[in-house]
Amino acid sequence: MTETAQTENYPPKLRKTADGDIDINSLADLLEWFLKYDQRVAIVRHPQVEEIYQWKQKDDAAHDIEVYPFENAEARFAVGAFQALAENPSEEKLARWITDVLQALGDAKQTNEDIAADYKLDTSRSHIEEAHKIPTNTERRLYLTSVWVEALCTAEVRFLGWVYQELYGKPFQPVQ
């Protein structure tokens, strides 16, 4: 197997510092690998997801919700993933966090499916354009926010699940 093929097929190893903390450079390398080679994480680079992210930023600002000025969806995802790891430094805390994100993913996905079916939305097209078929602003905002949450949570669950496995030597299992 060539070195390039091997790089594409296997994520780089997560390293720890002498203090036992995650080596930030190895975490960044791992994240970049997932953004390049894993479709579930790379979704944050998809033009439709970026469009939704930009809409969400503007919508939040218009509704006086605090907006963090991330350049794009990918940056928002990366900072969130790093922050989740910093704030959940034990196996139990990280498992609970990933479980909560998984629940949010399921809820957002169901909301998207229900609204898309109700209004016969073409989810292969721009979600922003299709959302114009939804008659109320409240339901339109719910749909578009759920699309964003689904994409973000999909990427986060996949990436953090892998990091969990690397850190604790076993696959992530949702907390009951």
PDB file of N, CA and C in Angstrom, residues 3 13 15 23 25 34 37 40 51 70 85 89 94 96-97 99 103 115 119-120 123 133 136 169 175:
ATOM      1  N   GLU A   3       2.062   5.118   0.657  1.00  0.00           N
ATOM      2  CA  GLU A   3       1.929   5.974   1.833  1.00  0.00           C
ATOM      3  C   GLU A   3       0.692   6.859   1.725  1.00  0.00           C
ATOM      4  N   LYS A  13      -2.874   8.896  14.492  1.00  0.00           N
ATOM      5  CA  LYS A  13      -3.055   8.563  15.908  1.00  0.00           C
ATOM      6  C   LYS A  13      -3.133   9.834  16.752  1.00  0.00           C
ATOM      7  N   ARG A  15      -2.203  11.713  19.960  1.00  0.00           N
ATOM      8  CA  ARG A  15      -1.097  11.636  20.921  1.00  0.00           C
ATOM      9  C   ARG A  15      -1.461  12.412  22.189  1.00  0.00           C
ATOM     10  N   ASP A  23      -2.587  15.993  22.928  1.00  0.00           N
ATOM     11  CA  ASP A  23      -1.694  16.859  22.172  1.00  0.00           C
ATOM     12  C   ASP A  23      -2.547  17.587  21.124  1.00  0.00           C
ATOM     13  N   ASN A  25      -1.834  19.481  18.604  1.00  0.00           N
ATOM     14  CA  ASN A  25      -1.430  19.335  17.202  1.00  0.00           C
ATOM     15  C   ASN A  25      -1.917  18.015  16.623  1.00  0.00           C
ATOM     16  N   PHE A  34     -10.305  13.798   9.207  1.00  0.00           N
ATOM     17  CA  PHE A  34     -11.743  13.530   9.138  1.00  0.00           C
ATOM     18  C   PHE A  34     -12.449  14.491   8.176  1.00  0.00           C
ATOM     19  N   TYR A  37     -11.497  13.064   4.623  1.00  0.00           N
ATOM     20  CA  TYR A  37     -11.777  11.699   4.201  1.00  0.00           C
ATOM     21  C   TYR A  37     -13.053  11.068   4.765  1.00  0.00           C
ATOM     22  N   ARG A  40     -19.206  12.057   6.831  1.00  0.00           N
ATOM     23  CA  ARG A  40     -20.073  12.547   7.907  1.00  0.00           C
ATOM     24  C   ARG A  40     -19.487  13.776   8.592  1.00  0.00           C
ATOM     25  N   GLU A  51     -24.300  27.462   3.523  1.00  0.00           N
ATOM     26  CA  GLU A  51     -25.414  28.384   3.292  1.00  0.00           C
ATOM     27  C   GLU A  51     -26.327  28.445   4.523  1.00  0.00           C
ATOM     28  N   PHE A  70     -17.700  33.156  13.928  1.00  0.00           N
ATOM     29  CA  PHE A  70     -16.879  32.173  13.230  1.00  0.00           C
ATOM     30  C   PHE A  70     -16.938  32.468  11.741  1.00  0.00           C
ATOM     31  N   LEU A  85     -14.197  18.636  24.013  1.00  0.00           N
ATOM     32  CA  LEU A  85     -13.166  17.788  24.615  1.00  0.00           C
ATOM     33  C   LEU A  85     -12.547  18.441  25.844  1.00  0.00           C
ATOM     34  N   PRO A  89     -13.402  16.215  30.199  1.00  0.00           N
ATOM     35  CA  PRO A  89     -12.100  15.554  30.227  1.00  0.00           C
ATOM     36  C   PRO A  89     -12.077  14.118  30.765  1.00  0.00           C
ATOM     37  N   LEU A  94     -17.369  12.732  28.728  1.00  0.00           N
ATOM     38  CA  LEU A  94     -17.381  12.727  27.268  1.00  0.00           C
ATOM     39  C   LEU A  94     -18.491  11.823  26.741  1.00  0.00           C
ATOM     40  N   ARG A  96     -21.326  11.167  28.191  1.00  0.00           N
ATOM     41  CA  ARG A  96     -22.600  11.877  28.385  1.00  0.00           C
ATOM     42  C   ARG A  96     -22.767  12.981  27.333  1.00  0.00           C
ATOM     43  N   TRP A  97     -21.686  13.705  27.045  1.00  0.00           N
ATOM     44  CA  TRP A  97     -21.756  14.769  26.040  1.00  0.00           C
ATOM     45  C   TRP A  97     -22.145  14.194  24.671  1.00  0.00           C
ATOM     46  N   THR A  99     -23.606  11.427  24.017  1.00  0.00           N
ATOM     47  CA  THR A  99     -24.984  10.930  24.104  1.00  0.00           C
ATOM     48  C   THR A  99     -25.975  12.076  23.914  1.00  0.00           C
ATOM     49  N   GLN A 103     -28.629  12.611  20.858  1.00  0.00           N
ATOM     50  CA  GLN A 103     -30.060  12.869  21.055  1.00  0.00           C
ATOM     51  C   GLN A 103     -30.508  14.101  20.264  1.00  0.00           C
ATOM     52  N   ILE A 115     -41.067  18.057   8.677  1.00  0.00           N
ATOM     53  CA  ILE A 115     -41.399  19.307   7.975  1.00  0.00           C
ATOM     54  C   ILE A 115     -41.211  19.138   6.466  1.00  0.00           C
ATOM     55  N   TYR A 119     -44.407  19.613   3.751  1.00  0.00           N
ATOM     56  CA  TYR A 119     -44.439  20.642   2.716  1.00  0.00           C
ATOM     57  C   TYR A 119     -43.822  20.184   1.395  1.00  0.00           C
ATOM     58  N   LYS A 120     -43.564  18.883   1.304  1.00  0.00           N
ATOM     59  CA  LYS A 120     -43.011  18.297   0.074  1.00  0.00           C
ATOM     60  C   LYS A 120     -41.761  19.047  -0.398  1.00  0.00           C
ATOM     61  N   THR A 123     -35.162  18.063  -0.600  1.00  0.00           N
ATOM     62  CA  THR A 123     -33.985  18.239   0.251  1.00  0.00           C
ATOM     63  C   THR A 123     -32.668  18.125  -0.513  1.00  0.00           C
ATOM     64  N   LYS A 133     -41.323  27.481   0.862  1.00  0.00           N
ATOM     65  CA  LYS A 133     -42.602  26.774   0.731  1.00  0.00           C
ATOM     66  C   LYS A 133     -43.321  26.634   2.078  1.00  0.00           C
ATOM     67  N   THR A 136     -45.194  29.618   7.555  1.00  0.00           N
ATOM     68  CA  THR A 136     -44.973  30.474   8.723  1.00  0.00           C
ATOM     69  C   THR A 136     -43.478  30.667   8.972  1.00  0.00           C
ATOM     70  N   GLY A 169      -9.925   3.421  24.449  1.00  0.00           N
ATOM     71  CA  GLY A 169      -9.656   2.068  23.968  1.00  0.00           C
ATOM     72  C   GLY A 169     -10.872   1.210  23.728  1.00  0.00           C
ATOM     73  N   VAL A 175     -24.874   6.581  26.724  1.00  0.00           N
ATOM     74  CA  VAL A 175     -25.160   6.413  28.133  1.00  0.00           C
ATOM     75  C   VAL A 175     -26.669   6.252  28.288  1.00  0.00           C
TER      76      VAL A 175
END
